[in-house]
XYZ file of C-alpha atoms in Angstrom:
774
model
C 312.600 69.610 152.691
C 315.594 70.703 150.597
C 317.673 71.091 153.756
C 316.747 67.558 154.870
C 317.688 66.104 151.477
C 321.009 67.941 151.577
C 321.655 66.638 155.079
C 320.888 63.060 154.040
C 323.284 63.432 151.114
C 326.035 64.568 153.472
C 325.214 61.642 155.746
C 325.703 59.159 152.888
C 329.051 60.819 152.092
C 330.339 60.025 155.560
C 328.521 62.229 158.029
C 326.208 61.072 160.736
C 323.214 62.289 162.674
C 319.644 62.855 161.672
C 317.700 65.290 159.578
C 317.025 68.316 161.711
C 315.345 71.661 161.424
C 317.040 74.936 160.569
C 319.826 75.896 162.954
C 318.606 78.275 165.641
C 320.492 80.264 168.258
C 318.267 80.746 171.310
C 320.039 83.599 173.096
C 319.655 84.385 176.770
C 322.119 86.450 178.829
C 324.754 87.544 176.320
C 327.472 89.898 177.527
C 330.596 88.175 176.209
C 331.681 85.715 173.560
C 331.794 82.945 176.167
C 328.163 83.661 177.113
C 327.252 83.268 173.457
C 329.004 79.925 173.025
C 327.250 78.576 176.122
C 323.814 79.643 174.825
C 323.401 76.899 172.260
C 325.168 74.547 169.861
C 324.586 76.761 166.829
C 325.422 80.086 168.466
C 328.492 81.813 167.032
C 330.176 85.127 167.801
C 331.205 87.866 165.387
C 334.399 89.579 166.573
C 334.407 92.048 163.685
C 334.884 95.667 164.782
C 332.008 98.090 164.203
C 329.615 95.158 163.686
C 327.026 96.559 166.118
C 325.435 99.941 165.714
C 325.590 102.714 168.260
C 323.352 101.866 171.220
C 322.778 98.309 169.944
C 323.242 95.460 172.406
C 326.419 93.421 171.960
C 324.164 90.350 172.043
C 323.582 91.068 168.335
C 327.053 89.599 167.744
C 325.679 86.214 168.836
C 323.664 84.313 166.232
C 323.866 81.464 163.753
C 326.523 81.616 161.075
C 323.976 82.260 158.335
C 322.397 85.137 160.244
C 325.756 86.730 161.091
C 326.873 86.616 157.458
C 323.517 88.085 156.423
C 324.108 90.948 158.876
C 327.465 91.712 157.275
C 329.981 89.758 159.383
C 332.929 88.343 157.474
C 333.180 84.565 157.683
C 336.759 84.675 158.973
C 335.620 86.934 161.837
C 333.139 84.360 163.175
C 334.207 82.476 166.329
C 332.848 78.941 166.825
C 334.752 76.359 168.930
C 334.839 72.915 167.301
C 334.769 69.484 168.902
C 337.512 66.892 168.559
C 337.846 63.116 169.017
C 341.286 61.856 170.041
C 342.035 58.124 170.359
C 344.609 57.726 173.149
C 344.893 53.937 173.182
C 343.907 51.448 170.489
C 345.395 47.995 170.955
C 344.434 45.623 168.118
C 341.826 42.933 168.697
C 343.190 39.528 169.666
C 342.475 36.642 167.279
C 342.793 33.740 169.744
C 343.472 33.331 173.446
C 347.176 32.765 173.979
C 347.850 34.998 176.919
C 346.016 36.686 179.776
C 345.959 40.090 178.098
C 343.475 39.184 175.362
C 341.881 42.261 173.727
C 338.231 41.947 172.683
C 337.262 45.647 172.611
C 339.020 48.443 170.753
C 339.855 51.294 171.253
C 340.533 51.374 174.992
C 340.859 55.121 175.660
C 339.307 58.105 173.906
C 339.365 61.818 174.720
C 336.463 64.003 173.588
C 336.424 67.783 173.439
C 332.792 68.635 172.726
C 330.822 71.722 171.878
C 327.713 71.550 174.127
C 324.695 70.410 172.144
C 326.666 69.094 169.161
C 327.190 65.317 168.852
C 330.539 63.603 168.318
C 330.691 60.107 166.848
C 333.243 57.320 166.971
C 333.244 53.557 166.387
C 333.935 50.771 168.871
C 334.970 47.329 167.583
C 334.417 44.010 169.339
C 335.532 40.449 168.563
C 335.079 37.474 170.862
C 338.362 35.640 171.260
C 338.507 31.992 170.257
C 339.076 29.833 173.354
C 338.497 32.643 175.881
C 338.562 31.244 179.468
C 335.292 30.313 181.189
C 334.709 30.291 184.964
C 331.510 28.417 185.879
C 330.193 28.491 189.441
C 327.539 25.820 190.051
C 325.186 27.162 192.753
C 322.741 24.482 193.881
C 319.608 24.493 195.989
C 320.058 21.765 198.639
C 316.585 21.971 200.144
C 314.895 18.600 200.689
C 312.887 18.746 197.435
C 316.161 18.634 195.449
C 317.387 15.272 196.831
C 316.945 13.421 193.506
C 318.674 16.242 191.611
C 321.717 16.130 193.918
C 322.365 12.486 193.068
C 322.494 13.358 189.367
C 324.714 16.394 189.969
C 327.230 14.182 191.759
C 327.759 12.277 188.536
C 327.731 15.106 186.012
C 331.339 16.268 186.547
C 332.748 14.425 183.555
C 329.999 15.544 181.191
C 330.133 19.126 182.425
C 333.896 19.369 181.949
C 333.598 17.764 178.504
C 331.017 20.362 177.475
C 333.251 23.221 178.666
C 336.296 21.745 176.892
C 334.352 22.044 173.636
C 334.106 25.764 174.327
C 337.592 26.492 175.656
C 340.699 24.738 176.890
C 340.852 27.172 179.817
C 337.775 26.190 181.832
C 337.322 26.153 185.616
C 334.405 25.042 187.781
C 333.413 25.949 191.331
C 330.537 24.764 193.514
C 328.325 26.340 196.167
C 325.091 25.423 197.907
C 322.249 27.281 199.611
C 319.004 26.663 201.461
C 317.659 29.606 203.480
C 318.189 31.718 206.597
C 318.294 29.546 209.731
C 315.648 31.536 211.627
C 311.894 31.318 211.940
C 309.722 31.346 209.889
C 312.120 30.118 207.175
C 313.708 27.222 209.101
C 312.630 25.156 212.093
C 314.842 26.455 214.923
C 314.315 23.430 217.159
C 317.811 22.250 218.094
C 317.276 18.757 216.717
C 315.644 20.075 213.558
C 318.518 22.480 212.930
C 320.906 19.537 213.075
C 318.699 17.338 210.910
C 316.015 19.355 209.059
C 315.046 16.494 206.684
C 312.354 13.863 207.160
C 313.074 11.313 209.897
C 313.377 8.418 207.415
C 316.044 10.277 205.397
C 319.399 9.525 207.035
C 321.912 11.482 204.927
C 320.962 15.047 205.927
C 323.247 17.928 206.780
C 322.746 20.782 209.231
C 320.574 23.695 208.095
C 322.498 26.605 206.568
C 321.977 29.737 204.472
C 324.802 29.692 201.910
C 327.964 27.585 201.855
C 330.867 27.941 199.424
C 332.019 24.382 198.767
C 334.673 24.483 196.041
C 336.695 27.374 194.639
C 337.382 27.520 190.924
C 339.389 24.483 189.772
C 340.326 23.002 186.400
C 340.422 19.486 187.881
C 337.471 17.223 187.273
C 338.301 14.789 190.093
C 338.441 17.614 192.653
C 334.993 18.805 191.580
C 333.601 15.268 191.749
C 335.165 14.612 195.174
C 333.773 17.762 196.804
C 330.301 17.436 195.300
C 330.094 13.776 196.389
C 330.515 14.905 200.008
C 327.384 17.056 199.848
C 324.107 15.991 201.405
C 320.627 17.402 201.278
C 319.287 19.801 203.936
C 315.898 21.449 204.468
C 313.774 24.401 205.517
C 310.116 25.268 206.188
C 308.808 27.607 203.487
C 308.942 27.207 199.707
C 311.014 30.273 198.637
C 314.757 29.843 199.148
C 317.695 32.154 199.867
C 318.844 32.170 196.224
C 319.575 35.909 196.068
C 321.646 35.777 199.270
C 323.823 33.059 197.734
C 324.199 34.817 194.361
C 325.158 38.103 196.049
C 327.945 36.450 198.068
C 329.169 34.523 195.041
C 329.367 37.808 193.124
C 331.115 40.002 195.711
C 333.458 37.396 197.267
C 335.586 37.167 194.141
C 338.871 36.265 195.845
C 337.219 33.408 197.760
C 335.288 32.071 194.779
C 338.395 32.261 192.597
C 337.097 34.316 189.663
C 339.891 35.045 187.195
C 340.387 38.584 185.886
C 340.311 37.503 182.255
C 337.432 35.050 181.891
C 333.777 34.696 181.030
C 332.091 34.341 184.429
C 328.953 32.237 184.767
C 326.777 31.393 187.765
C 324.485 28.416 187.166
C 321.656 28.525 189.720
C 319.650 25.280 189.964
C 316.463 25.278 192.021
C 312.860 24.094 191.989
C 311.369 26.971 194.025
C 311.110 30.748 194.107
C 313.288 33.184 196.037
C 313.094 35.606 198.947
C 313.957 39.229 198.223
C 314.510 42.515 200.059
C 311.827 43.127 202.703
C 311.086 39.463 203.375
C 313.578 39.572 206.258
C 311.064 41.597 208.277
C 309.115 38.369 208.804
C 311.998 37.219 211.008
C 312.677 40.654 212.533
C 315.722 41.208 210.292
C 315.674 44.923 209.478
C 319.274 45.650 208.459
C 319.392 46.036 204.642
C 321.869 44.042 202.612
C 325.176 45.977 202.343
C 326.401 44.183 199.180
C 329.646 43.227 200.931
C 331.398 39.869 201.341
C 330.701 38.204 204.695
C 332.186 34.728 204.335
C 334.195 32.902 206.975
C 335.151 29.238 206.818
C 333.167 29.089 203.569
C 329.895 30.054 205.315
C 327.840 33.252 204.885
C 328.043 34.649 208.426
C 325.461 37.451 208.106
C 322.667 35.216 206.873
C 320.579 35.642 210.035
C 321.498 39.293 210.635
C 321.082 40.935 207.236
C 318.057 41.124 204.938
C 317.941 39.535 201.508
C 319.281 41.737 198.663
C 316.890 43.395 196.268
C 316.822 42.362 192.620
C 318.289 45.771 191.719
C 321.204 45.336 194.129
C 321.963 41.874 192.761
C 321.706 43.021 189.124
C 324.125 45.880 189.803
C 326.720 43.629 191.464
C 326.463 40.965 188.767
C 326.979 43.608 186.088
C 329.792 45.278 188.040
C 331.646 41.955 188.391
C 330.935 40.834 184.799
C 328.975 37.770 185.928
C 326.281 36.239 183.725
C 323.680 34.096 185.537
C 322.001 31.019 184.065
C 318.818 30.040 185.907
C 318.289 26.281 185.577
C 314.834 25.845 187.092
C 311.971 23.381 186.989
C 309.022 23.909 184.691
C 306.741 25.302 187.419
C 309.270 28.104 188.141
C 310.091 29.047 184.540
C 307.707 32.028 184.420
C 309.015 33.446 187.729
C 312.645 33.302 186.687
C 311.942 34.634 183.201
C 310.549 37.752 184.867
C 313.663 37.920 187.062
C 315.858 37.507 183.965
C 314.238 40.555 182.376
C 315.563 42.674 185.265
C 319.090 41.217 185.197
C 321.080 42.041 182.032
C 322.848 39.166 180.270
C 320.975 36.314 181.959
C 319.278 33.197 180.616
C 316.613 30.775 181.846
C 316.497 27.051 181.093
C 314.011 24.368 182.164
C 315.361 21.433 184.172
C 313.930 17.970 183.905
C 312.403 16.569 187.077
C 315.727 15.037 188.187
C 318.158 17.557 186.564
C 319.638 14.985 184.169
C 319.575 17.551 181.330
C 321.527 20.239 183.173
C 324.666 19.916 180.995
C 322.729 20.431 177.763
C 320.863 23.304 179.413
C 324.099 25.054 180.454
C 325.657 24.542 177.024
C 322.672 26.017 175.136
C 322.295 28.911 177.587
C 326.010 29.729 177.260
C 325.710 29.756 173.462
C 322.795 32.180 173.686
C 324.671 34.442 176.080
C 327.917 34.427 174.100
C 326.239 35.061 170.747
C 324.446 38.177 172.018
C 326.753 41.167 172.482
C 325.320 44.084 174.463
C 327.339 47.279 174.834
C 326.400 49.807 177.532
C 327.974 52.481 179.720
C 328.718 53.146 183.398
C 329.106 56.341 185.459
C 327.649 58.581 182.758
C 327.950 62.257 183.828
C 324.821 64.385 184.137
C 323.634 66.152 180.981
C 325.493 63.698 178.732
C 323.658 61.456 176.284
C 325.086 58.380 174.543
C 323.388 56.670 171.579
C 324.519 53.280 170.232
C 324.007 52.169 166.630
C 324.974 48.495 166.051
C 326.916 47.659 162.870
C 326.556 43.899 162.379
C 324.507 41.264 160.542
C 321.762 41.082 163.169
C 321.582 44.523 164.804
C 319.132 45.608 167.435
C 317.515 49.068 167.339
C 319.654 52.131 168.017
C 319.161 53.324 171.597
C 320.550 55.562 174.320
C 320.863 52.827 176.973
C 322.662 50.079 175.068
C 323.483 48.608 171.692
C 322.791 44.967 170.822
C 324.120 42.588 168.154
C 322.635 39.088 168.070
C 323.868 35.780 166.646
C 327.515 36.870 166.726
C 329.914 34.002 166.054
C 333.241 33.520 167.823
C 335.939 35.389 165.910
C 333.414 37.596 164.071
C 334.255 41.290 164.302
C 331.377 43.685 164.875
C 331.199 47.404 165.627
C 329.021 49.971 167.340
C 328.703 53.588 166.241
C 328.682 55.645 169.449
C 327.344 59.204 169.449
C 328.063 61.361 172.514
C 326.330 64.678 173.184
C 327.020 66.972 176.150
C 324.199 69.386 176.983
C 326.202 71.705 179.259
C 329.749 72.825 179.937
C 331.931 70.460 181.971
C 335.581 69.662 182.570
C 337.507 66.447 183.180
C 334.563 64.057 183.278
C 334.773 60.412 182.248
C 332.674 57.299 181.806
C 333.221 53.765 180.587
C 331.742 51.784 177.717
C 331.867 48.000 177.899
C 330.192 44.823 176.677
C 328.066 43.189 179.368
C 329.771 40.148 180.861
C 333.198 41.091 179.438
C 336.000 42.752 181.410
C 337.243 44.877 178.468
C 336.277 48.540 178.753
C 336.648 51.773 176.834
C 337.332 54.825 179.000
C 335.927 58.031 177.530
C 337.434 61.261 178.888
C 335.117 64.184 178.318
C 335.550 67.948 178.375
C 333.646 70.717 176.661
C 334.810 73.631 174.571
C 332.925 76.622 175.947
C 335.626 79.278 175.636
C 336.299 81.644 172.759
C 339.778 81.789 171.246
C 339.658 85.333 169.864
C 342.502 87.055 168.055
C 342.599 90.339 169.983
C 344.868 93.310 169.152
C 347.685 93.894 171.636
C 346.906 97.586 172.214
C 345.628 98.307 175.740
C 344.083 101.611 174.526
C 342.649 100.933 171.112
C 341.382 103.652 168.794
C 338.149 101.685 168.330
C 337.458 102.317 172.006
C 338.445 106.030 171.844
C 341.783 105.177 173.500
C 339.861 104.520 176.729
C 339.839 100.728 176.603
C 341.074 97.602 174.864
C 339.343 95.223 172.441
C 338.345 91.689 173.474
C 336.489 89.520 170.931
C 335.372 92.621 169.030
C 333.889 94.557 171.988
C 335.466 97.265 174.102
C 336.729 96.554 177.606
C 336.761 100.074 179.079
C 339.209 101.523 181.560
C 337.973 102.568 184.990
C 335.584 105.535 184.888
C 334.353 104.920 181.344
C 331.429 102.941 180.011
C 329.528 102.571 176.802
C 329.822 100.633 173.578
C 332.955 102.533 172.570
C 333.957 103.715 176.083
C 332.646 107.142 175.098
C 330.619 107.800 178.246
C 331.686 108.720 181.708
C 329.998 106.884 184.550
C 326.806 108.714 185.551
C 325.583 109.832 182.107
C 322.134 108.608 181.066
C 319.837 108.546 178.052
C 316.589 107.418 179.641
C 314.355 107.388 176.536
C 316.128 104.429 174.937
C 315.973 102.464 178.208
C 312.176 102.464 178.444
C 309.908 99.911 176.829
C 306.616 101.419 175.611
C 307.190 104.506 177.789
C 307.301 102.256 180.831
C 309.698 102.009 183.749
C 313.369 102.560 183.086
C 314.937 99.142 182.463
C 311.763 97.589 183.961
C 313.096 98.578 187.374
C 315.716 95.840 187.134
C 318.715 97.786 185.877
C 320.430 101.131 185.357
C 320.444 103.163 182.170
C 324.031 103.898 181.148
C 324.831 105.604 177.854
C 321.403 104.695 176.466
C 321.693 101.003 177.360
C 320.361 99.020 180.283
C 322.885 97.455 182.608
C 320.853 94.806 184.364
C 320.961 93.960 188.069
C 321.633 90.547 189.565
C 318.664 88.364 190.508
C 318.095 86.880 193.949
C 319.505 83.588 192.711
C 322.791 85.128 191.621
C 322.074 85.348 187.891
C 321.432 88.532 185.940
C 318.326 89.950 184.406
C 318.806 90.325 180.682
C 317.224 91.662 177.527
C 317.219 95.111 175.973
C 315.127 96.374 178.887
C 316.134 93.790 181.537
C 312.752 92.158 180.976
C 314.018 88.587 181.119
C 314.621 86.407 184.154
C 316.058 82.894 183.931
C 314.921 81.804 187.391
C 311.131 81.967 187.059
C 310.074 79.083 184.841
C 307.586 76.317 185.435
C 308.818 73.551 187.727
C 308.301 69.800 187.629
C 309.058 67.578 190.645
C 310.364 70.729 192.353
C 313.014 71.180 189.659
C 313.224 74.147 187.346
C 312.193 72.913 183.895
C 312.110 69.421 185.412
C 315.917 69.328 185.398
C 315.672 68.544 181.676
C 316.038 71.998 180.205
C 317.215 75.553 180.664
C 315.092 78.455 181.834
C 315.366 81.254 179.292
C 313.395 84.467 179.756
C 310.587 82.769 181.660
C 310.208 79.806 179.302
C 311.812 76.378 179.367
C 314.223 75.499 176.568
C 314.192 71.705 176.750
C 317.161 69.446 176.180
C 317.100 67.087 173.241
C 314.621 64.310 173.871
C 312.340 66.263 176.237
C 309.283 68.451 175.757
C 306.459 70.080 177.660
C 306.019 73.447 179.346
C 308.306 72.230 182.165
C 310.319 69.754 180.038
C 308.527 67.090 182.072
C 308.010 64.641 179.220
C 310.340 62.534 177.149
C 309.752 62.988 173.438
C 307.732 59.947 172.445
C 304.778 59.126 170.235
C 304.155 55.677 171.716
C 301.053 56.775 173.616
C 299.712 58.617 170.556
C 300.116 55.738 168.106
C 296.896 54.219 166.795
C 296.225 50.704 165.566
C 296.826 51.817 161.971
C 300.209 53.299 162.996
C 299.225 56.959 162.734
C 299.674 59.737 165.268
C 296.333 60.828 166.729
C 294.622 59.823 163.440
C 296.024 63.035 161.950
C 293.491 65.039 163.954
C 295.801 66.291 166.686
C 299.416 66.603 167.757
C 301.368 64.451 170.204
C 302.544 66.411 173.235
C 304.004 64.719 176.294
C 303.078 61.340 174.801
C 299.390 62.344 174.780
C 297.202 63.511 171.928
C 296.275 67.195 171.893
C 293.137 66.907 169.752
C 291.690 69.550 167.479
C 288.410 71.120 168.542
C 285.608 68.607 168.944
C 287.720 65.445 168.744
C 288.029 63.298 171.829
C 290.974 61.679 173.564
C 292.797 59.380 173.790
C 293.478 59.216 170.038
C 291.218 61.910 168.509
C 289.207 59.229 166.729
C 285.688 60.523 167.339
C 284.230 64.022 167.202
C 281.187 64.589 169.412
C 280.604 68.188 168.391
C 281.155 67.834 164.642
C 278.441 67.875 161.966
C 277.079 64.506 160.890
C 279.153 63.409 157.847
C 276.061 61.624 156.521
C 274.661 65.101 155.816
C 277.844 67.014 154.989
C 279.036 64.434 152.447
C 275.605 63.731 150.854
C 276.219 65.926 147.797
C 279.615 64.299 147.206
C 278.128 60.811 147.571
C 275.399 61.694 145.060
C 277.776 63.078 142.437
C 280.450 60.399 142.884
C 278.047 57.466 142.965
C 275.273 58.570 140.583
C 276.654 61.593 138.669
C 273.878 63.890 139.825
C 273.241 66.600 142.353
C 274.661 70.098 143.017
C 278.309 68.971 142.510
C 277.642 67.174 139.223
C 279.652 69.640 137.104
C 282.718 69.873 139.403
C 282.490 66.588 141.287
C 286.153 65.617 140.877
C 287.412 68.964 142.110
C 284.980 69.239 145.006
C 284.934 65.668 146.289
C 287.718 63.405 145.017
C 290.239 64.609 147.601
C 287.949 64.150 150.591
C 285.976 61.011 149.664
C 287.396 57.769 148.288
C 284.313 55.854 147.177
C 283.318 52.439 145.906
C 280.012 51.053 144.666
C 279.013 47.825 146.445
C 276.157 45.355 146.645
C 276.898 44.622 150.305
C 278.685 46.692 152.957
C 282.074 45.706 154.379
C 282.494 48.838 156.530
C 281.214 48.474 160.094
C 280.468 52.165 160.687
C 277.013 53.739 161.012
C 274.737 53.395 157.985
C 273.548 56.595 156.274
C 270.133 56.761 154.552
C 269.530 60.148 152.925
C 267.302 61.610 150.189
C 269.161 63.117 147.219
C 268.258 66.084 145.041
C 266.023 63.879 142.856
C 264.026 62.557 145.771
C 265.710 59.145 145.748
C 266.941 57.474 148.933
C 270.717 56.717 148.911
C 272.178 54.191 151.340
C 275.900 54.406 152.132
C 278.525 54.100 154.877
C 281.431 56.422 155.684
C 284.694 55.459 157.375
C 286.797 58.437 158.453
C 290.438 58.023 157.437
C 293.514 59.819 158.759
C 292.922 63.569 158.913
C 289.873 65.759 159.437
C 288.301 65.650 155.977
C 289.185 62.271 154.497
C 286.649 59.472 154.184
C 286.281 56.062 152.585
C 282.735 55.520 151.318
C 280.794 52.424 150.306
C 277.626 53.228 148.308
C 274.886 50.732 147.512
C 274.496 50.565 143.741
C 270.676 50.701 143.895
C 268.812 53.814 144.945
C 265.264 53.719 146.294
C 263.388 56.129 143.984
C 259.549 56.782 143.993
C 257.532 55.510 140.890
C 256.197 58.196 138.357
C 252.452 59.122 138.576
C 249.787 57.126 136.491
C 248.143 59.854 134.327
C 245.241 57.674 133.119
C 244.454 56.605 136.620
C 244.653 60.189 137.808
C 242.320 61.441 134.998
C 239.933 58.494 135.374
C 239.949 58.898 139.062
C 239.290 62.604 138.707
C 236.284 62.007 136.384
C 234.882 59.335 138.623
C 235.400 61.569 141.579
C 233.623 64.480 139.877
C 230.723 62.254 138.784
C 230.491 60.744 142.213
C 230.535 64.152 143.779
C 227.770 65.289 141.312
C 225.614 62.300 142.138
C 226.121 62.860 145.798
C 225.151 66.508 145.373
C 221.967 65.556 143.438
C 221.080 62.995 146.062
C 221.695 65.578 148.690
C 219.408 68.057 146.911
C 216.784 65.361 146.471
C 217.037 64.566 150.128
C 216.681 68.220 151.015
C 213.558 68.606 148.800
C 212.077 65.372 150.182
C 212.623 66.506 153.729
C 211.072 69.857 152.958
C 207.986 68.210 151.303
C 207.682 65.778 154.167
C 207.729 68.674 156.541
C 204.992 70.480 154.591
C 202.898 67.318 154.399
C 203.111 66.761 158.113
C 202.185 70.346 158.649
C 199.169 69.853 156.410
C 198.146 66.730 158.292
C 198.412 68.526 161.563
C 196.287 71.407 160.320
C 193.748 68.978 158.927
C 193.391 67.295 162.291
C 192.773 70.595 163.928
C 189.870 71.613 161.541
C 186.247 71.692 163.060
C 184.007 71.437 159.965
C 180.637 69.598 160.256
C 179.989 66.527 158.137
C 177.201 66.989 155.463
C 176.489 65.946 151.963
C 176.795 68.270 149.125
C 173.425 68.655 147.655
C 174.905 69.231 144.279
C 176.927 66.009 144.369
C 175.660 63.089 142.317
C 177.187 59.670 142.753
C 178.523 58.327 139.518
C 177.469 54.764 140.370
C 173.992 53.299 139.616
C 172.810 50.497 141.907
C 170.546 47.794 140.429
C 168.723 45.333 142.761
C 167.594 41.848 141.660
C 164.109 41.411 143.008
C 164.364 37.746 142.792
C 167.566 37.442 144.912
C 166.823 36.517 148.468
C 170.240 36.609 149.845
C 170.627 32.892 150.296
């Protein structure tokens, strides 16, 4: 962090770049100072004598400046080539257009001497000249559906010239027309129909054609009006037209069109239909691809029926190469189609025509203002392994990028600038590329070379005492005479010390080199490079490939692993460094639960792609966070005494009457037996939650002692009564059994009936002698 703050402070004091990690020197094959310098942007060489110990590899002399000083190398003995920026030509910007050599971009020539991997920065200034010439080529669709539009175009000359005069006094206008290829299925090839492809009731109709150049650039309004008045409508069969054919010829036939060298070049394409593109020619058996060359004779495109339509990419390249800015004036039904086309063609605009094209002048004027107020700087012919980043310096800058720089709403005469940072990733000599604003002829030529050689101050002695008088000193190391080897030329060829050439008692120099004076001298690989390392264990030809390229062509193979260039990552440097695919809706990277590799989230264990939002194998947070919820919401539970320390960092809670979080509802019993209802929303990171807790817990009511005691007594009494009744029942059943037994025995007795002679009846019977019974 301290290093980043220091770097930002230096940046504010006039430096440039971005906060970066500690400087690292990733060494590979290091035998000389030049090898060291080529190893990385922060690699430096110590030429101090006796810096390495006996038997130590000379690669130890190669490291970062801080490491070399820490090892005892004097600062003045450290070799590190520096980059330089030399401005070779810087003509001042022109204020107004008074001559053909107006200057709108400065400087014009720059020479760079770069250290590979280290950026060099310079500024480019731009100012649009007041009254800069404008060349406008009006390219019109003359298919039958445009007949009403043609009548309006014939009368717009005065208004169109008046609009251009408001922009510049040096305006010119040209005119061209197109329909489509004169072959089936695009055009009716019947002889009569070729001569008159319009409807029979339409008399003024010209012969079918592909593209015709009508009028070269002219500053004369009457000439434009005269030539346009002579034009008549034509026709074809299908809806799409040969627009791209016409635009390609208008772009590449510069001498015939009359484009000036110093002018803003515009092509205004007016049409009410779509366009054919590369591949459509196969419908007519036309297989020859468009060669992007001029084929115009007697103002007619002669290869229309022999050559396929150009692709959008071919057209965009030629328009950019010739500094031509197209304005697509199309009807409302075609606006969406041409807006998509405009996105693929730099510096182009789309405007909507009225049904009869009577608003075309206002459309051109507004489109020109949009084009001229937006300045886009880009580059051409960029060498391989060179990166250019543009940072706009203006009132309305676009984002910094490595393809172009954009300033919007730039007024005429307003000076703006672009900070250009160039980085070369490898050594190269006498390369160049150009930087230019789109649609403007001014260019900046950047000559580029790299500084990969060491400028060491070597002693003049051919037999130096440091090398035992058997060799000279070059950049601090001995260059031995024939027959001698070793760090100090103290060994004759053939002597060995095998023990120091074996790694973990293994094979001498891993079988890839020879042991000489206790050091491995590595062999050459099959690809022509050398094995390297203390024991020749490293090979820079066996790294992972991507698209059949070692390290994807975006990095260097170093000891079996890819060292990616700036802006690339992955095991084979197959991915551009980007976090776009890892960004979540709340603008985090993988929700803080993974890292972004190759624009994809590498999630921590349990979390699921694409953005590591959910964890299928993790414990339910409803259970794991219950104790924290209890102590934070109700000041109870196991964490009551240290709630703040245990829970405040992982749970951000709030007490609510009604939930606002849409996550799963938790309903858990706390340590007191109460039911707590809450919801958890996992925030960024693994152990960070936002909690909403209902203020009311659902706790059981305390027991009713009186009811329990009363109930117990009643229960005991009831049980006693039941027991008594049970006993009574048992006794009754037993007596009933005995009685029935007695009855049965009584029935079985055989005693004779007789009166007891001793028995006297207790009753005395008295008879009334008078009673007769009546």
